[in-house]
Coordinates of N, CA, C and O in Angstrom, one line a residue:
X1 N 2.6 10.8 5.1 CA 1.6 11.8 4.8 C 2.4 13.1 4.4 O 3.4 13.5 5.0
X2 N 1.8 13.7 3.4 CA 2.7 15.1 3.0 C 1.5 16.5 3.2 O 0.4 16.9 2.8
X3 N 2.2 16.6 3.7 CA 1.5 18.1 3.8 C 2.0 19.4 3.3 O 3.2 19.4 3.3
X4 N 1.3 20.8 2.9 CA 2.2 21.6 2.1 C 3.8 22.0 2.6 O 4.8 21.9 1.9
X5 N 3.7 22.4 4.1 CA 5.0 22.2 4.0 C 6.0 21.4 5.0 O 7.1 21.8 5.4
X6 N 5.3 19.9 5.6 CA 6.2 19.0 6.4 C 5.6 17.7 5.3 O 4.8 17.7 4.4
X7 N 6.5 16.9 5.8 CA 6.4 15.2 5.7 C 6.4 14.2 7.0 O 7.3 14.1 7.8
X8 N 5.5 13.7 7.0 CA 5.6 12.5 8.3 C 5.2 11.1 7.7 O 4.3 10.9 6.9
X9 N 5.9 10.2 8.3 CA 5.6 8.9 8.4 C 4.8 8.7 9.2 O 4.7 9.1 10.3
X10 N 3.8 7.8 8.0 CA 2.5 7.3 9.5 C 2.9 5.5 9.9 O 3.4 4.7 9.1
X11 N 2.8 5.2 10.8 CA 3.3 3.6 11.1 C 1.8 3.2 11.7 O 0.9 4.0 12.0
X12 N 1.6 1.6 11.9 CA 0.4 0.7 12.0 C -0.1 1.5 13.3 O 0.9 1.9 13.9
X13 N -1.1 1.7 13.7 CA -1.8 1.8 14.8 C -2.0 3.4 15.1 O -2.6 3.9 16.0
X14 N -1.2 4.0 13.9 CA -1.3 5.8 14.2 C -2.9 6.2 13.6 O -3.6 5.6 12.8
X15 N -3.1 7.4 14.3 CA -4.3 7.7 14.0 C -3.9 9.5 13.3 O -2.9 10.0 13.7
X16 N -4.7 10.0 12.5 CA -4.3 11.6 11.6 C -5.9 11.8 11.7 O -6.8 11.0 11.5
X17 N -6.0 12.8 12.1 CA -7.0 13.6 12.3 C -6.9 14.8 11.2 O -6.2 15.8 11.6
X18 N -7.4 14.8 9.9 CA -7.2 16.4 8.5 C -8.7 17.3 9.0 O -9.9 16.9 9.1
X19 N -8.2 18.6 9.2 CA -9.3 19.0 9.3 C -9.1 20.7 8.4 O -9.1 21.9 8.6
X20 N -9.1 19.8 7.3 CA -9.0 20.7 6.1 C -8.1 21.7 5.0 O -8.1 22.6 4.2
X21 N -7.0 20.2 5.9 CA -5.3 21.0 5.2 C -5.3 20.3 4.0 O -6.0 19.3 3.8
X22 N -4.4 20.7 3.3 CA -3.9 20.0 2.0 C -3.1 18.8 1.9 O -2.0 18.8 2.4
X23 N -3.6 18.1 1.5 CA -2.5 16.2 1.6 C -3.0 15.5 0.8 O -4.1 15.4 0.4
X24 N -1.4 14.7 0.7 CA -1.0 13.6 -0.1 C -1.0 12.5 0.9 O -0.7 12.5 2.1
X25 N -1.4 11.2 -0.2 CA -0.3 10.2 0.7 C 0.8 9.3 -0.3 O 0.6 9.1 -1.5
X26 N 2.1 8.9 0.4 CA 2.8 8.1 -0.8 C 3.3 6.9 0.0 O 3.8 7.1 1.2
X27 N 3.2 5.7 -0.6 CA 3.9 5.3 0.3 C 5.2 4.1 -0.5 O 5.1 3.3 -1.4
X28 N 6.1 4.5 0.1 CA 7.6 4.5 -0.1 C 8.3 3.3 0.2 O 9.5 3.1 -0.1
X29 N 7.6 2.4 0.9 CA 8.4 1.5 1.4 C 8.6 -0.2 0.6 O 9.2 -1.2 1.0
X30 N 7.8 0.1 -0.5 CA 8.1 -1.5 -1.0 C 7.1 -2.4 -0.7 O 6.8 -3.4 -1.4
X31 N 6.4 -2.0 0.8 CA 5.5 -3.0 0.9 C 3.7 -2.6 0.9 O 3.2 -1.5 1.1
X32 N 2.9 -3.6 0.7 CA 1.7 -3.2 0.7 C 1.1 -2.6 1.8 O 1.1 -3.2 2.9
X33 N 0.6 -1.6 1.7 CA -0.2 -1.1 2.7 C -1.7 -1.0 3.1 O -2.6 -1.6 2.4
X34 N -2.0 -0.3 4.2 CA -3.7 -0.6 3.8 C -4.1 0.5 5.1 O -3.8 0.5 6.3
X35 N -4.8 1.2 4.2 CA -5.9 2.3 5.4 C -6.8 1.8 5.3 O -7.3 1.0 4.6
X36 N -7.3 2.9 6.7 CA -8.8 3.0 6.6 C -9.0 4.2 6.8 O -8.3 4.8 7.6
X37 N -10.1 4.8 5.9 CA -10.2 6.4 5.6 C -12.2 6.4 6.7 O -13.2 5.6 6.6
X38 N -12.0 7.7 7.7 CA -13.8 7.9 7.9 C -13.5 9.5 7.8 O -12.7 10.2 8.3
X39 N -14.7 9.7 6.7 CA -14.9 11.3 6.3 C -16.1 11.5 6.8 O -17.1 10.9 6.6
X40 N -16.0 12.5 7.5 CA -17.3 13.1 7.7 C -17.5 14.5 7.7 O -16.8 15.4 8.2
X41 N -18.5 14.5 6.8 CA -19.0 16.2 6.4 C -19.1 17.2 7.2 O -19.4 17.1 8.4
X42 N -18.7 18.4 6.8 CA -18.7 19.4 7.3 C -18.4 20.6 6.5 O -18.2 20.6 5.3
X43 N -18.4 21.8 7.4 CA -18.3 23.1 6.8 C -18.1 24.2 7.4 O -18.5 24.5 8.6
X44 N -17.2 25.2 6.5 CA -16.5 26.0 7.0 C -17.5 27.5 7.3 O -18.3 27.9 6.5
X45 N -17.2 28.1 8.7 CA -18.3 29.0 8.9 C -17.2 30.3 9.7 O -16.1 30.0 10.4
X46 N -17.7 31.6 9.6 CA -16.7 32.5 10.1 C -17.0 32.4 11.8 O -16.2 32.7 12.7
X47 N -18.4 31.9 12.1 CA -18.9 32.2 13.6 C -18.4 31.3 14.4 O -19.0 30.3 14.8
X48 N -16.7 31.6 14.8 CA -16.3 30.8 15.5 C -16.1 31.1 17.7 O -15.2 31.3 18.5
X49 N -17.8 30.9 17.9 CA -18.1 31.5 19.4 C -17.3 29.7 20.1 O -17.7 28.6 19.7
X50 N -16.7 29.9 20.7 CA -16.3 28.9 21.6 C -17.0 28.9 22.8 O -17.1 27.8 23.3
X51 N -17.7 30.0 23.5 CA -18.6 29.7 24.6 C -19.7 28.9 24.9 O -20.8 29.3 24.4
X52 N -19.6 27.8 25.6 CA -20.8 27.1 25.6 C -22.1 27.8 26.4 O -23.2 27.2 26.5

């Protein structure tokens, strides 16, 4: 996974939570890979009250 300014390897069973950063994916290793992507909608708002 690349992000603007790290790189990480993701390996089988890891889980990435994006919650609205910029990313790539590449993958480097020669062999076939395979995700699974779940997007769910949302939106960005300035009212950030954390008090329940």
């Amino acid at each position: 996974m690349i992000l603007d300014q790290e790189e990480t390897t993701i390996k089988a069973g890891d889980i990435v939570i994006q919650v609205g950063t910029n990313h790539a994916w590449a993958n480097r290793s020669g062999k076939i890979c395979r995700m699974a992507f779940v997007l769910i909608d949302g939106q960005f708002t300035n009212d950030f009250n954390l008090k329940n």
